[in-house]
Coordinates of C-alpha atoms and ligand atoms in Angstrom, one line a residue:
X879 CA 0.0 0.0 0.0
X880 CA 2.9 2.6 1.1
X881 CA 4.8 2.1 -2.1
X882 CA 1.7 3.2 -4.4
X883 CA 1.8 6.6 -2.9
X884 CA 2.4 9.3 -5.0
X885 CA 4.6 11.3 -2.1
X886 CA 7.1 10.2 0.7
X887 CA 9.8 12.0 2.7
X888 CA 7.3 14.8 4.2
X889 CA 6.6 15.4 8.1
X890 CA 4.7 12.8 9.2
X891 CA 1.7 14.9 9.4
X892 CA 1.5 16.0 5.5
X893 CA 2.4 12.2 5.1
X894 CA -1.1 11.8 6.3
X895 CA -2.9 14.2 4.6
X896 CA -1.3 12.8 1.5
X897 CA -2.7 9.4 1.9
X898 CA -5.3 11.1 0.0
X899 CA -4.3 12.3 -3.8
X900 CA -5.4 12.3 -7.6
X901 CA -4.6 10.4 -10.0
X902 CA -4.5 10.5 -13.5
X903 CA -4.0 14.5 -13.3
X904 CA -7.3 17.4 -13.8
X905 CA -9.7 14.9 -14.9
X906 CA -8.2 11.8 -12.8
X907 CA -10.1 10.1 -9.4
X908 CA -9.6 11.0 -6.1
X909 CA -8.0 8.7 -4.4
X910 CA -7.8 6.9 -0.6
X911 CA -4.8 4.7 0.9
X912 CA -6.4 4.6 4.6
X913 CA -9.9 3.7 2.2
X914 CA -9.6 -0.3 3.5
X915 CA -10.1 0.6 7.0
X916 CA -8.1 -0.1 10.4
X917 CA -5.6 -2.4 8.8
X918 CA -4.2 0.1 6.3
X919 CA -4.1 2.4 8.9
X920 CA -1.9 -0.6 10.5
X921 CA 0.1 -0.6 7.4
X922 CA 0.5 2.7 6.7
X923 CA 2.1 2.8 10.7
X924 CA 4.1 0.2 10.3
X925 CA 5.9 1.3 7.1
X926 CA 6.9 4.3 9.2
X927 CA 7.5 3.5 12.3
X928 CA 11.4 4.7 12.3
X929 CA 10.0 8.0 11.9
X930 CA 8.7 8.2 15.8
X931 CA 10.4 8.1 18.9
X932 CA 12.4 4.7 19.8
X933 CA 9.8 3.2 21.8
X934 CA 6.9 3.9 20.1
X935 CA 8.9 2.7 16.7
X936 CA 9.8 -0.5 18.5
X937 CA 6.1 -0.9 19.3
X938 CA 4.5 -0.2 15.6
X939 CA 7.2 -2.9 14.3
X940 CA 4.5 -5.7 12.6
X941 CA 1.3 -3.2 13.6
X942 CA -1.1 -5.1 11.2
X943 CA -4.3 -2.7 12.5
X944 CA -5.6 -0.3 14.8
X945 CA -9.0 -0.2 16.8
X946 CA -11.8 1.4 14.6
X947 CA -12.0 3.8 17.1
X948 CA -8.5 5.1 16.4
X949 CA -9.5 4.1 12.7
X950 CA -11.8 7.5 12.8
X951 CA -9.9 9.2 14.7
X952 CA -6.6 8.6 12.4
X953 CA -8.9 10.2 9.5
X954 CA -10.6 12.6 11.6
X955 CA -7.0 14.1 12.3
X956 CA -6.4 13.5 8.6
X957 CA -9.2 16.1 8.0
X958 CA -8.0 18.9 10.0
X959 CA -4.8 18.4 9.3
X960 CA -5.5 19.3 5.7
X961 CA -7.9 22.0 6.8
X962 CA -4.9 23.5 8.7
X963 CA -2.8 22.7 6.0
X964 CA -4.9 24.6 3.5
X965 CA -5.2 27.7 6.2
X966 CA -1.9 28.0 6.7
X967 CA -0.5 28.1 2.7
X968 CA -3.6 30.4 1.6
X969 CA -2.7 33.0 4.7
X970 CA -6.4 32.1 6.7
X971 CA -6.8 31.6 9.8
X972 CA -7.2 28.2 11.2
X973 CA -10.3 27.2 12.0
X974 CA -12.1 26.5 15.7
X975 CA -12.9 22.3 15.0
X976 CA -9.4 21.3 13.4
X977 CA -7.6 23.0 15.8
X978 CA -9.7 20.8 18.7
X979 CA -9.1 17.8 17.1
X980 CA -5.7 18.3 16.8
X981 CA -5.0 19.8 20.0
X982 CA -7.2 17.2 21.7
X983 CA -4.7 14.3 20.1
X984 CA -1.7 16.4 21.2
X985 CA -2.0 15.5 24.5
X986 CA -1.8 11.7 23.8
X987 CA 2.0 12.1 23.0
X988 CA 2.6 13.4 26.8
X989 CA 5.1 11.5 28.8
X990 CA 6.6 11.8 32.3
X991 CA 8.5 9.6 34.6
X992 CA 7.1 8.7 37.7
X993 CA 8.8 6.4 40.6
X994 CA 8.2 2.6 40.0
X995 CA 6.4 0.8 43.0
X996 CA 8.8 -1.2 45.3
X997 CA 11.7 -0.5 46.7
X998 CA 14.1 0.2 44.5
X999 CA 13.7 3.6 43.2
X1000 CA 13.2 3.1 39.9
X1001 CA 11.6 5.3 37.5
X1002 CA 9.8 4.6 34.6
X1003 CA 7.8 6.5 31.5
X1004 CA 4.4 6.8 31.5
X1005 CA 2.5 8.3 28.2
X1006 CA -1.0 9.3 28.4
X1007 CA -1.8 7.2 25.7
X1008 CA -3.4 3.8 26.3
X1009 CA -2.3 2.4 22.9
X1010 CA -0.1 2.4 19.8
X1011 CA -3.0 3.9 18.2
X1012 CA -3.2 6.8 20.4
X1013 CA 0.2 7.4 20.7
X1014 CA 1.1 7.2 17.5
X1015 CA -2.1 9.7 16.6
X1016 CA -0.5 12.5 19.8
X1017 CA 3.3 12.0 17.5
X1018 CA 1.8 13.2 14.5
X1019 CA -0.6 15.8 16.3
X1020 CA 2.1 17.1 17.9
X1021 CA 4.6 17.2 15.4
X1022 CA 1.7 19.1 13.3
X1023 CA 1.9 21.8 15.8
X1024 CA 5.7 22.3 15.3
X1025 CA 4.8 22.1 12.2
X1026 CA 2.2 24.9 11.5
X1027 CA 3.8 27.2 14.0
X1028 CA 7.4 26.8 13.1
X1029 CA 9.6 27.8 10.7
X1030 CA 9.4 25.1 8.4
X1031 CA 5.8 26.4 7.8
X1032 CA 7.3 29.5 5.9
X1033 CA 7.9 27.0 3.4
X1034 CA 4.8 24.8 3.2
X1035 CA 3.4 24.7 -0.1
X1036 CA 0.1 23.5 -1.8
X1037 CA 1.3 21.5 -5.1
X1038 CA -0.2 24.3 -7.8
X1039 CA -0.1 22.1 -10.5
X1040 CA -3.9 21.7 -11.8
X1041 CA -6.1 18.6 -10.1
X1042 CA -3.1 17.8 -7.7
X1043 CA -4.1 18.2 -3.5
X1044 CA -0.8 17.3 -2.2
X1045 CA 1.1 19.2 0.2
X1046 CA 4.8 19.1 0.8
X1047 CA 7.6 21.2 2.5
X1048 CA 9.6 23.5 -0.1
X1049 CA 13.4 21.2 0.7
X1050 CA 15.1 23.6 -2.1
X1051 CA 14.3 27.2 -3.7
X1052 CA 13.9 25.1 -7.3
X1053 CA 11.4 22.3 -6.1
X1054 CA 8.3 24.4 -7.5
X1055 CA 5.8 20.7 -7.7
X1056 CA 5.2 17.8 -4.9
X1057 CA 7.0 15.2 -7.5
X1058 CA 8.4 15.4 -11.4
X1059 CA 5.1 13.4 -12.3
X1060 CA 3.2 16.6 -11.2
X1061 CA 6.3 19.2 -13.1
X1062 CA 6.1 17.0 -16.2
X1063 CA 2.6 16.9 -16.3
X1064 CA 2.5 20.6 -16.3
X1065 CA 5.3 21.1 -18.8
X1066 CA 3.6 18.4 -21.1
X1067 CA 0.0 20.7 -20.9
X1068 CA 1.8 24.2 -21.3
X1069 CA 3.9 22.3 -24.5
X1070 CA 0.5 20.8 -25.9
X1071 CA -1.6 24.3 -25.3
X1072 CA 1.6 26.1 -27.2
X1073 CA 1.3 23.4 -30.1
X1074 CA -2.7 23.9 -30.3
X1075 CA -2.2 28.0 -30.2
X1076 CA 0.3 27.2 -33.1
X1077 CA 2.9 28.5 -30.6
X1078 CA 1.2 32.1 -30.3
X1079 CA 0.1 31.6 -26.6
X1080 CA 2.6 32.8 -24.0
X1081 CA 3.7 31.4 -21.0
X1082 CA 1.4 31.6 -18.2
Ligands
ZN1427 ZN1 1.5 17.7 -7.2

């Protein structure tokens, strides 16, 4: 499932608003990689489990699903991640609901140590999470508000090119589309429209 998306290397949060994407360009279908239910949401964990903390990681290793409660709530964060997503490239402000949710699952990547019971003072991490679910769904909801607030945000970009919804971080001052498919598939239309205009149409 992982290797059919379209985009990889993003934070962790665009990763997941990019589980949805077009295909086929304009006129192409909108499509779903968490669409299966809990198990790709298992799937799509365990492909990228290095990229949370050590303990968690070691926990998503052979994740096969996730509770459908965390199932909506994995595409419920989805949703205002993308809504926050879209606030913050078009210069609105975020709005009141995807800020909840997001917020709300921020708190389920807390952790503190506390004093083990017995008697040799030993301390241990507790998370406010009560599974892999949850904790995985406070990584990403926390790393969305580094995201959105930090500098790294300056450089969030919506993909322009026409029918695409991806969203990625600008890595280089030349990187203008999420992938080549999406800057070939723009130079192909401009090339094509030039050919039809019998080479009269300028640039856009
Ligand atoms: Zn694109």
């Amino acid at each position: 499932m992982a290797g059919e998306l379209p985009l990889s290397g993003e934070p962790l949060p665009l990763e997941l608003v990019n589980t949805t994407y077009v295909r086929g360009g304009v006129r192409g279908r909108r499509m779903d990689a968490l669409a299966a239910g809990p198990r790709a949401v298992g799937g799509w964990l365990a492909a990228r489990r290095d990229r949370f903390p050590d303990a968690l990681a070691k926990r998503l290793h052979g994740v096969e699903s996730v509770p459908p409660v965390r199932y909506q709530e994995f595409l419920e964060l989805r949703g205002a991640l993308r809504s926050l997503a879209a606030a913050r490239t078009s210069g609105a402000a975020p709005g009141a609901d995807p800020l909840a949710v997001v917020n709300t699952l921020a708190r389920s990547a807390a952790r503190w140590p506390e004093l083990a019971p017995g008697p040799d003072f030993r301390s241990v991490v507790r998370t406010a999470a009560d599974d892999v679910g949850r904790e995985a769904l406070g990584e990403i909801a926390a790393a969305a508000v580094d995201l959105f607030s930090g500098p790294a945000a300056e450089r969030l970009r919506a993909c322009p090119a026409p029918g695409c919804i991806l969203y990625f971080v600008r890595t280089h001052a030349r990187r203008e589309w999420c992938t080549v498919g999406c800057g070939n598939r723009v130079r192909v239309a401009r090339h094509s429209r030039r050919a039809r205009d019998g080479g009269a149409a300028r640039e856009a």
